[in-house]
Short mmCIF file of C-alpha atoms in Angstrom, two decimals:
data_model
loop_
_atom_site.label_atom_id
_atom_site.label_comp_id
_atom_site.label_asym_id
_atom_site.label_seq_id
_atom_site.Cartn_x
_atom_site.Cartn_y
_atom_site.Cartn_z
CA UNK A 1 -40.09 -2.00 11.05
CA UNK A 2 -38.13 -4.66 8.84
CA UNK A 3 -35.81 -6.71 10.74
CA UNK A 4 -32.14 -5.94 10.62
CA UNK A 5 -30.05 -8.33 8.45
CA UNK A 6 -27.48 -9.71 10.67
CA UNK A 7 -24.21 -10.82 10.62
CA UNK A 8 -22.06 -12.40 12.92
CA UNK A 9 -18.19 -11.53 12.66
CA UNK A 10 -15.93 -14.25 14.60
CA UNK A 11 -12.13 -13.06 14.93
CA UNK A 12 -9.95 -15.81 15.95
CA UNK A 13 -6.24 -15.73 17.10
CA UNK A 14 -4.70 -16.32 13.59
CA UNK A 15 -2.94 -13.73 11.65
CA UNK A 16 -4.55 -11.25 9.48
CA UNK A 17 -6.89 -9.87 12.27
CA UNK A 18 -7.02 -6.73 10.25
CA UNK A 19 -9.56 -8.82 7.88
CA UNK A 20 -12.11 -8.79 10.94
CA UNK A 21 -11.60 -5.66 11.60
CA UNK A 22 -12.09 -4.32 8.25
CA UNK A 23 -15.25 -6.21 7.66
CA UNK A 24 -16.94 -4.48 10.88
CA UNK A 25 -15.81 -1.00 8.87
CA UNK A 26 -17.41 -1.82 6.09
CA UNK A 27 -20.42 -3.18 7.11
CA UNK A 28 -21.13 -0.54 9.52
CA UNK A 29 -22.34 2.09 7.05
CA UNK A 30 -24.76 -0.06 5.33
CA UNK A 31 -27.95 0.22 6.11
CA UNK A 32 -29.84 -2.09 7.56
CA UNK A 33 -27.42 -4.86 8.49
CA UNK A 34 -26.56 -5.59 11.80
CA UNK A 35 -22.66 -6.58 13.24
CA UNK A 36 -22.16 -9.39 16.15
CA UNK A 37 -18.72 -9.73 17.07
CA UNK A 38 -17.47 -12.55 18.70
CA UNK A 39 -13.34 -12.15 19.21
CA UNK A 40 -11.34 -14.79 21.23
CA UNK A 41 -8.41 -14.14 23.81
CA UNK A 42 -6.10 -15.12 21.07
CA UNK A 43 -7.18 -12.55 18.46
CA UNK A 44 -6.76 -9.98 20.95
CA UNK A 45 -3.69 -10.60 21.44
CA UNK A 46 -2.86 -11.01 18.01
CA UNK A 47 -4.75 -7.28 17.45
CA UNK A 48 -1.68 -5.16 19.62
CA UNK A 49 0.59 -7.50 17.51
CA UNK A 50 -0.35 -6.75 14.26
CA UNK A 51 -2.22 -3.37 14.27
CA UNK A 52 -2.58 -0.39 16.08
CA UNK A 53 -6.65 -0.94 16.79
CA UNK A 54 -7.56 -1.00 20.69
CA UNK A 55 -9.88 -3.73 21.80
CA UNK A 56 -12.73 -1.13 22.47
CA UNK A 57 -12.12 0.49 19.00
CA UNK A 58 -12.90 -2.97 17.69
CA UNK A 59 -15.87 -3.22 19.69
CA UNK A 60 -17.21 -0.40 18.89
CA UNK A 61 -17.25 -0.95 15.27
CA UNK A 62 -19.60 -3.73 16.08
CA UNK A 63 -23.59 -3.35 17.48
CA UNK A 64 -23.16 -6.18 19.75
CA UNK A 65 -20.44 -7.95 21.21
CA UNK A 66 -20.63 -11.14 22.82
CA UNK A 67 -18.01 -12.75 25.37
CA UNK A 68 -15.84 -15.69 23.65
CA UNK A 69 -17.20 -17.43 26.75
CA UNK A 70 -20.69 -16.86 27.03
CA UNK A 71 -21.92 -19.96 25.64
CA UNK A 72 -25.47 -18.78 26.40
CA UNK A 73 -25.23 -15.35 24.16
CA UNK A 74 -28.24 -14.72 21.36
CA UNK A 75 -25.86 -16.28 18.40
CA UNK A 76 -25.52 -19.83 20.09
CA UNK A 77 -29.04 -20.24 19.52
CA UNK A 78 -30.60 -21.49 16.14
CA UNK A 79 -33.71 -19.41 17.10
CA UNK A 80 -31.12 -16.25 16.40
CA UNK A 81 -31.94 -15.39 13.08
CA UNK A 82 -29.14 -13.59 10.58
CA UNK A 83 -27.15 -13.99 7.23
CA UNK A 84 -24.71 -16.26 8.46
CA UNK A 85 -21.25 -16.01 9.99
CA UNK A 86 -17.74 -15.35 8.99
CA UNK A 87 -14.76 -16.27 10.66
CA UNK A 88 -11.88 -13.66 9.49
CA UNK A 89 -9.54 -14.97 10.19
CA UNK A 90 -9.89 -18.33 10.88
CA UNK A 91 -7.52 -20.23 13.12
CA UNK A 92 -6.53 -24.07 12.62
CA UNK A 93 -8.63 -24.40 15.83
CA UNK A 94 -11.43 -23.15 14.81
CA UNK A 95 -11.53 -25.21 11.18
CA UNK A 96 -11.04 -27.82 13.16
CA UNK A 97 -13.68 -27.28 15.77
CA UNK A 98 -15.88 -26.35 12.99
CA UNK A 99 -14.76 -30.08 10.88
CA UNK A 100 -15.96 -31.96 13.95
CA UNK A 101 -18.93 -30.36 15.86
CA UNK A 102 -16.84 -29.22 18.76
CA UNK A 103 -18.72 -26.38 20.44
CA UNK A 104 -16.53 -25.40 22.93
CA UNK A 105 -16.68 -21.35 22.92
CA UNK A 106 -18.56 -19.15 21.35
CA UNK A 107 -17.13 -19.12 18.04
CA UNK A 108 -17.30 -22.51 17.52
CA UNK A 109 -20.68 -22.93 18.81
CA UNK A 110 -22.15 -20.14 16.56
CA UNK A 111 -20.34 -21.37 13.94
CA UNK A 112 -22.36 -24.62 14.48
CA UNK A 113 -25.60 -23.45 15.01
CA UNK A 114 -25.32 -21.38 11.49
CA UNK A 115 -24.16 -24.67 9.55
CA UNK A 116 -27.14 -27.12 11.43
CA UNK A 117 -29.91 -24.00 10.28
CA UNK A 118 -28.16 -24.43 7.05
CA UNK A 119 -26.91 -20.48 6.87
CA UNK A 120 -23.68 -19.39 5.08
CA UNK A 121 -20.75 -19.62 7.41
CA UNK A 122 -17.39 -18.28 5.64
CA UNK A 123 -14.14 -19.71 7.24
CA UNK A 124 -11.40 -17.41 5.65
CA UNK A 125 -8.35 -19.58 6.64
CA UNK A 126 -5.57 -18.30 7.31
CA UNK A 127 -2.23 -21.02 7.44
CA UNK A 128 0.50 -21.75 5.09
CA UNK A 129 1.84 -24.02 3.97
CA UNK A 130 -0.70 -27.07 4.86
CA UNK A 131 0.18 -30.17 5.80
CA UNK A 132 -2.37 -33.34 5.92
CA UNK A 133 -4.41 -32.69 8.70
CA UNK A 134 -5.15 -29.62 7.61
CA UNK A 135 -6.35 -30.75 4.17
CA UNK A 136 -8.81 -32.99 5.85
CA UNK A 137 -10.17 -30.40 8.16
CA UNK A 138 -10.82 -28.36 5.34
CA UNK A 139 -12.69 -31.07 3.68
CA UNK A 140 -14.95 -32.07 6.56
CA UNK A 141 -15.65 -28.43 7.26
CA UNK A 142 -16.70 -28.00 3.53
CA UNK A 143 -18.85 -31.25 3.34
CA UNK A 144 -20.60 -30.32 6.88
CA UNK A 145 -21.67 -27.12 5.08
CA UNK A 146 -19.05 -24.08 5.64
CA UNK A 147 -16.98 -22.46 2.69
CA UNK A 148 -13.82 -22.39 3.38
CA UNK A 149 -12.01 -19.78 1.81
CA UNK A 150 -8.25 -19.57 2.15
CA UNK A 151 -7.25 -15.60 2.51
CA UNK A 152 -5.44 -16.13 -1.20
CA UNK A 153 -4.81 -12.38 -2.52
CA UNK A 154 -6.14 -11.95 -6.20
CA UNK A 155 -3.83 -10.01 -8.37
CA UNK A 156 -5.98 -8.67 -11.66
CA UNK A 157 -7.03 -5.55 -10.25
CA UNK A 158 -3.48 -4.92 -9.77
CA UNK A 159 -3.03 -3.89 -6.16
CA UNK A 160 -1.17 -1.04 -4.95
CA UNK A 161 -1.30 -1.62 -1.05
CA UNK A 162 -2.05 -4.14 1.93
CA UNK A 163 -5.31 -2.71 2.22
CA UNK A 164 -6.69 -3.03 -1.27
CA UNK A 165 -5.71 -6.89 -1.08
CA UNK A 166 -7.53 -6.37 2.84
CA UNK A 167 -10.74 -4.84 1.28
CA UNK A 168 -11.09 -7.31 -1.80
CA UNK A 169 -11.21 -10.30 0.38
CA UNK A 170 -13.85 -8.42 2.50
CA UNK A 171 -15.46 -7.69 -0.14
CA UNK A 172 -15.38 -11.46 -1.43
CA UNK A 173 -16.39 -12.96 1.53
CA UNK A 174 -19.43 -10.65 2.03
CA UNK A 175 -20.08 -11.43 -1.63
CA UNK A 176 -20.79 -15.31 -0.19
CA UNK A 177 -23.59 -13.71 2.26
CA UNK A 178 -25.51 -11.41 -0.49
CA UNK A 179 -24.01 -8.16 0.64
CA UNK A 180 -22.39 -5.48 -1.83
CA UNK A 181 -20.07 -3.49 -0.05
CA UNK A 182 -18.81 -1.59 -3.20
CA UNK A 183 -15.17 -2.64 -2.56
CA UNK A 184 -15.07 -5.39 -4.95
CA UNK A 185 -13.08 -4.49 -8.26
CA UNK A 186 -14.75 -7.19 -10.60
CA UNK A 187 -13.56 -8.59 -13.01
CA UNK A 188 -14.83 -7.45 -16.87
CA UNK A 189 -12.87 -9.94 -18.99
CA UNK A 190 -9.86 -9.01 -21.30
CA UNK A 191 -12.14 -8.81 -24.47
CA UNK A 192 -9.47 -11.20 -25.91
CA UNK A 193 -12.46 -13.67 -27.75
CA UNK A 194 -14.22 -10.57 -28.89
CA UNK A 195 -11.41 -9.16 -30.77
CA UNK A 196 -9.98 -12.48 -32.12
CA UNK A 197 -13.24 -13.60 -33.34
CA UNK A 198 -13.30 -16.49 -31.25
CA UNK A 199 -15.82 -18.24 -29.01
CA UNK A 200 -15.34 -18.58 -25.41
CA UNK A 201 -15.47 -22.44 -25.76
CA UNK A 202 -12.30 -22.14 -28.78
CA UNK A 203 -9.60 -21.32 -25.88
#
């Protein structure tokens, strides 16, 4: 039997839980991919705030949970193999825990482990505005291996509620660990050059 594909799903205390939630929804009907989910005391808090999801709905979106304190759980080990991590969403603490090797829960620490065993770990930030320490965490984070992706809605596909906007940066982050989850509305150019007669290099 082929070995699951796992990923690990870390929800921090920020806001915009809802984009850790949604990502154990959609990845539960593929096949063959396996959820971890890793939430802090924070993010369920933030969960009654901002949605209407119980803590053992979440969890039971998820094959296996592990305790935001159990730093001796499967995922803190680089023997663990999966996909990679994402962090949705990530907290200031946590970039910053991830910019300077600070293992001090669970998150961090798998969060760690997937950059030193050089897997994809996908920080989607979520603060506004920034100020200069948060720059810099962002750029230590990036050159110790994450991606840090800011939660920035796209607006091409023209969305017509908070969950499309939810389900394309899903669907984007996922993107970063090779999985389709067919939420994705891509985008097929305007066909501008074509019709114009131009090349792509003329604009």
């Amino acid at each position: 039997m082929a070995e699951p594909k796992r990923v690990i799903v870390g929800i921090t205390g920020a806001s915009g839980t809802i984009l850790g939630v949604r990502l154990l929804e959609l990845l539960r009907p593929i096949d063959g991919v396996e959820t971890h989910l890793v939430m802090s005391p924070a993010a369920v808090r933030t969960l009654g705030i901002e949605t209407d999801y119980s803590l053992d709905q979440v969890r039971a979106l998820a094959d296996v949970t592990h305790s935001f304190r159990d730093i001796g759980a499967s995922v803190a080990s680089g023997s663990f193999r999966s996909e990679g991590m994402i962090v949705a969403p990530c907290s200031v603490r946590t970039l910053s825990s991830v910019a300077t090797c600070m293992s001090n829960d669970l998150i961090a620490r798998t969060a760690d482990v997937c950059l030193k065993e050089r897997r994809r770990l996908v920080l989607l930030f979520r603060e506004t505005p920034l100020h200069a320490g948060h720059i810099a965490a962002m750029d230590q984070a990036t050159r110790n291996g994450a991606i840090v992706m800011p939660a920035v809605i796209g607006l091409y596909y023209k969305p017509q509620s908070v969950m499309e906007i939810v389900d394309h940066l899903c669907g984007r982050a996922l993107d970063l660990l090779g999985i389709d989850a067919g939420v994705v509305r891509r985008w097929q150019g305007t066909g501008q050059n074509e019709k114009n007669g131009e090349e792509p290099g003329d604009l």
